[in-house]
DNA sequence: AATAATTTTTAGGCTTATCTAAAAATTATT
DNA sequence: AATAATTTTTAGATAAGCCTAAAAATTATT
């Protein structure tokens, strides 16, 4: 098999790649175009910087930009973004599975590794890991064509009392939230049963790994689980 | 064990790191200071760019610069350079040992990976590989303090007829040379016996893995071997 | 519909890392 | 020692990616 170091999809700088990734993520939840301010906030930069970059990316045909109307990725732009996300998530799996990283330690390193240019490298990492389909946070890994298979997931907060489910992913992947879950010994794959929901503040008593635990509604909003099986 | 993402030794850009590494390598063979032109040639840039960067690095105390006199790394500069080389060579071992890369495919990728900032990452890669001491080209891997243990190596071309030795490293790591060695099935660790040296052009008949092979003097100059054991 | 608040863009600057061309210093040759 | 060749530095530009401040457009409120 022949690998080319640079293919048609990777003549982008790390900064351009980060913009594409941010716009991709924001576009999944945006109803219309992704706004300048939203991008600026996500990338911790200024709106004026976003406008500059967005014009450059529009010239490169990876997004459509109309003044004051926000941006939308083109098919090509979506594919490039998905392939960067693929690399990010594969590296996260590698760090956790092979290098003893905890799931709250992988993000910053994956943020760097995702920009390494070498198709063979990521293919081999993929193979070494046994072609995983989800990352350590339960997020799906796009395939080599940038296609993502979505699993049906609901917030734990949507479940009723006595329903039982499995933790599939976390909505918030911040270090703070992940460390909270570590402390409470809550991990992807755990079985969760809703024991009681307090009507006043929606705090919820759950049973996880045979241990009862009280969680706030905010926590329940950030745990993504399998659609309920009433028990 | 606690890992800090940024320590005192890594507030350098990739470009600065590449300069430090180039100067380190050139400094090993230079009698006096490393010249502006030598650095420019090694990094495929212009002498004027080198002068600019060298001034910046002198401000950062990692090298001593005197106009027209070339540069010398400080102790600190040498350590930083050695730690980048450590990362480069560990990644090369990883690519070959774990990801099925051939030794002629690793350089460009390692050139990128060496700039990833994460002390834990490289320590874990080191551990995963079993703390290797040489890279796929036979070059020594600096330890965590940047110290390098040099093995005694001589050019194959210095051996006499009937002397036997072991291939320890290659002097030239260009893809062309490495692919030549692949083709001839010559690899690190092979036993080599000098059968005959032609006085006219110093072409040499050697026995490698029980196969006789004629190599040019230029090849013999680029194979680094154990000091001879006369047989 | 007019006005106010917010968002977005433009204009002008800055830093890093490059470059070319010309000037200055060093080194080699006669 | 003078001159020629080479190396190195300086001066002035350029492009990427960011910034602040001000202007323009859009959206929300009265
Ligand atoms: Mn990134
Ligand atoms: Mn993740
Ligand atoms: Mn490099
Ligand atoms: Mn090497």
Short mmCIF file of C-alpha atoms in Angstrom, two decimals, chain B residues 22-230:
data_model
loop_
_atom_site.label_atom_id
_atom_site.label_comp_id
_atom_site.label_asym_id
_atom_site.label_seq_id
_atom_site.Cartn_x
_atom_site.Cartn_y
_atom_site.Cartn_z
CA UNK B 22 20.21 21.85 13.85
CA UNK B 23 22.79 23.84 15.79
CA UNK B 24 23.26 20.97 18.22
CA UNK B 25 23.96 18.50 15.41
CA UNK B 26 26.28 20.92 13.59
CA UNK B 27 28.05 21.74 16.86
CA UNK B 28 29.05 18.11 17.36
CA UNK B 29 31.36 18.27 14.34
CA UNK B 30 32.23 21.99 14.22
CA UNK B 31 35.68 22.98 15.53
CA UNK B 32 34.62 26.55 16.42
CA UNK B 33 31.21 28.24 16.40
CA UNK B 34 28.49 26.96 14.10
CA UNK B 35 28.32 29.23 11.05
CA UNK B 36 25.27 31.08 9.81
CA UNK B 37 25.57 29.47 6.40
CA UNK B 38 25.83 25.96 7.83
CA UNK B 39 22.59 26.46 9.75
CA UNK B 40 20.88 27.97 6.71
CA UNK B 41 21.89 25.00 4.60
CA UNK B 42 20.77 22.45 7.17
CA UNK B 43 17.36 24.08 7.63
CA UNK B 44 16.95 24.95 3.95
CA UNK B 45 16.50 28.63 4.71
CA UNK B 46 18.44 31.86 4.06
CA UNK B 47 21.41 33.20 5.97
CA UNK B 48 19.52 36.39 6.78
CA UNK B 49 16.73 34.39 8.41
CA UNK B 50 19.29 32.55 10.48
CA UNK B 51 20.85 35.78 11.71
CA UNK B 52 17.42 36.96 12.88
CA UNK B 53 16.60 33.75 14.70
CA UNK B 54 20.02 33.42 16.24
CA UNK B 55 19.67 36.85 17.81
CA UNK B 56 16.36 35.84 19.30
CA UNK B 57 17.80 32.61 20.69
CA UNK B 58 20.76 34.51 22.13
CA UNK B 59 18.28 36.79 23.97
CA UNK B 60 16.71 33.65 25.39
CA UNK B 61 20.13 32.52 26.70
CA UNK B 62 20.18 29.21 24.85
CA UNK B 63 23.16 30.17 22.72
CA UNK B 64 26.06 32.59 22.54
CA UNK B 65 26.18 34.74 19.46
CA UNK B 66 28.91 37.13 18.37
CA UNK B 67 28.56 38.82 15.02
CA UNK B 68 30.47 37.03 12.29
CA UNK B 69 31.75 34.43 14.78
CA UNK B 70 29.04 31.81 14.55
CA UNK B 71 27.11 30.45 17.52
CA UNK B 72 27.58 28.02 20.39
CA UNK B 73 24.79 26.52 22.44
CA UNK B 74 24.81 27.17 26.18
CA UNK B 75 24.44 24.27 28.62
CA UNK B 76 20.73 25.07 28.72
CA UNK B 77 20.53 25.20 24.92
CA UNK B 78 22.25 21.83 24.62
CA UNK B 79 19.83 20.28 27.07
CA UNK B 80 16.78 21.58 25.26
CA UNK B 81 18.15 20.36 21.93
CA UNK B 82 18.96 16.93 23.37
CA UNK B 83 15.43 16.59 24.74
CA UNK B 84 13.95 17.33 21.33
CA UNK B 85 16.28 14.75 19.80
CA UNK B 86 15.17 12.36 22.54
CA UNK B 87 11.56 12.83 21.49
CA UNK B 88 12.40 12.50 17.80
CA UNK B 89 14.23 9.23 18.29
CA UNK B 90 11.69 7.73 20.70
CA UNK B 91 8.92 8.47 18.21
CA UNK B 92 11.00 6.82 15.48
CA UNK B 93 11.31 3.67 17.57
CA UNK B 94 7.58 3.76 18.28
CA UNK B 95 6.72 4.08 14.60
CA UNK B 96 8.94 1.14 13.66
CA UNK B 97 8.25 -1.12 16.64
CA UNK B 98 4.54 -0.50 17.13
CA UNK B 99 3.15 0.92 13.91
CA UNK B 100 4.86 -1.11 11.18
CA UNK B 101 6.77 1.81 9.70
CA UNK B 102 9.97 1.02 7.86
CA UNK B 103 13.10 2.88 8.95
CA UNK B 104 13.03 4.93 5.75
CA UNK B 105 9.48 6.19 6.46
CA UNK B 106 9.84 7.59 9.95
CA UNK B 107 11.79 10.77 9.60
CA UNK B 108 9.15 13.24 8.37
CA UNK B 109 6.58 12.09 10.88
CA UNK B 110 9.05 12.18 13.78
CA UNK B 111 10.00 15.67 12.63
CA UNK B 112 6.41 16.70 13.46
CA UNK B 113 5.88 14.55 16.55
CA UNK B 114 9.06 15.81 18.25
CA UNK B 115 7.32 19.16 18.82
CA UNK B 116 4.33 17.81 20.77
CA UNK B 117 4.35 19.31 24.28
CA UNK B 118 3.52 16.74 26.94
CA UNK B 119 6.10 15.30 29.32
CA UNK B 120 3.77 12.48 30.29
CA UNK B 121 3.28 11.50 26.66
CA UNK B 122 6.95 10.96 25.91
CA UNK B 123 7.60 9.24 29.25
CA UNK B 124 4.80 6.79 28.55
CA UNK B 125 6.01 6.17 25.00
CA UNK B 126 9.45 5.51 26.48
CA UNK B 127 7.98 3.00 28.95
CA UNK B 128 5.79 1.34 26.31
CA UNK B 129 8.91 0.74 24.23
CA UNK B 130 10.87 -0.64 27.17
CA UNK B 131 13.23 2.32 27.51
CA UNK B 132 15.17 1.88 24.25
CA UNK B 133 18.69 3.31 24.04
CA UNK B 134 19.05 3.58 20.27
CA UNK B 135 16.71 4.60 17.45
CA UNK B 136 16.01 2.60 14.26
CA UNK B 137 19.08 4.12 12.60
CA UNK B 138 21.36 3.14 15.48
CA UNK B 139 21.54 6.66 16.90
CA UNK B 140 21.60 6.99 20.70
CA UNK B 141 18.52 8.24 22.56
CA UNK B 142 19.32 10.96 25.13
CA UNK B 143 18.01 10.26 28.63
CA UNK B 144 15.47 12.44 30.46
CA UNK B 145 18.23 14.81 31.54
CA UNK B 146 19.47 15.14 27.97
CA UNK B 147 22.58 13.05 28.57
CA UNK B 148 23.78 10.90 25.70
CA UNK B 149 25.80 7.72 26.12
CA UNK B 150 27.99 7.36 23.08
CA UNK B 151 28.92 3.94 21.78
CA UNK B 152 32.27 3.55 20.05
CA UNK B 153 31.57 3.23 16.34
CA UNK B 154 33.91 3.20 13.33
CA UNK B 155 33.25 3.41 9.60
CA UNK B 156 33.22 0.05 7.86
CA UNK B 157 35.70 1.58 5.43
CA UNK B 158 38.36 1.65 8.19
CA UNK B 159 38.39 -2.13 8.56
CA UNK B 160 40.99 -4.41 6.98
CA UNK B 161 40.47 -7.61 5.02
CA UNK B 162 39.28 -10.57 7.09
CA UNK B 163 38.04 -8.43 9.95
CA UNK B 164 34.54 -9.15 11.23
CA UNK B 165 32.13 -6.72 12.89
CA UNK B 166 28.51 -5.81 13.58
CA UNK B 167 26.49 -3.02 11.98
CA UNK B 168 25.62 -0.55 14.74
CA UNK B 169 24.27 2.48 12.86
CA UNK B 170 24.11 4.36 9.59
CA UNK B 171 25.92 7.64 9.14
CA UNK B 172 23.67 8.83 6.32
CA UNK B 173 19.96 8.40 7.17
CA UNK B 174 18.65 9.62 3.81
CA UNK B 175 15.74 7.69 2.37
CA UNK B 176 17.83 6.80 -0.68
CA UNK B 177 20.55 5.18 1.38
CA UNK B 178 18.10 3.39 3.68
CA UNK B 179 16.22 2.01 0.70
CA UNK B 180 19.48 0.83 -0.82
CA UNK B 181 20.16 -1.06 2.41
CA UNK B 182 16.62 -2.51 2.39
CA UNK B 183 17.15 -3.76 -1.14
CA UNK B 184 20.42 -5.39 -0.18
CA UNK B 185 18.90 -6.77 3.04
CA UNK B 186 21.42 -4.98 5.22
CA UNK B 187 20.07 -4.14 8.69
CA UNK B 188 21.27 -2.93 12.08
CA UNK B 189 22.73 -5.84 14.07
CA UNK B 190 23.92 -7.77 11.00
CA UNK B 191 27.34 -9.40 11.14
CA UNK B 192 29.66 -8.11 8.44
CA UNK B 193 32.96 -9.63 7.36
CA UNK B 194 35.35 -7.85 5.02
CA UNK B 195 36.42 -10.33 2.34
CA UNK B 196 38.35 -8.15 -0.07
CA UNK B 197 39.12 -4.48 -0.60
CA UNK B 198 39.93 -3.39 -4.16
CA UNK B 199 42.99 -1.12 -4.00
CA UNK B 200 41.98 0.83 -7.11
CA UNK B 201 38.59 2.28 -5.97
CA UNK B 202 38.28 0.88 -2.44
CA UNK B 203 35.15 -1.00 -3.42
CA UNK B 204 34.74 -3.76 -0.90
CA UNK B 205 33.51 -7.33 -1.03
CA UNK B 206 31.72 -8.11 2.22
CA UNK B 207 29.87 -11.07 3.63
CA UNK B 208 26.58 -10.10 5.28
CA UNK B 209 24.22 -12.76 6.60
CA UNK B 210 26.30 -15.39 4.80
CA UNK B 211 25.80 -13.63 1.48
CA UNK B 212 28.68 -12.04 -0.40
CA UNK B 213 28.04 -8.53 -1.64
CA UNK B 214 30.08 -5.87 -3.37
CA UNK B 215 29.68 -2.36 -1.98
CA UNK B 216 31.26 0.90 -3.05
CA UNK B 217 33.55 2.85 -0.79
CA UNK B 218 30.82 5.44 -0.41
CA UNK B 219 28.55 2.80 1.11
CA UNK B 220 31.34 1.57 3.39
CA UNK B 221 31.89 5.16 4.56
CA UNK B 222 28.27 5.37 5.69
CA UNK B 223 28.03 2.12 7.64
CA UNK B 224 29.07 2.50 11.28
CA UNK B 225 30.25 -0.70 12.89
CA UNK B 226 31.78 -2.13 16.03
CA UNK B 227 35.55 -1.82 16.24
CA UNK B 228 36.97 -4.74 14.36
CA UNK B 229 37.64 -8.21 15.66
CA UNK B 230 40.36 -9.59 13.48
#
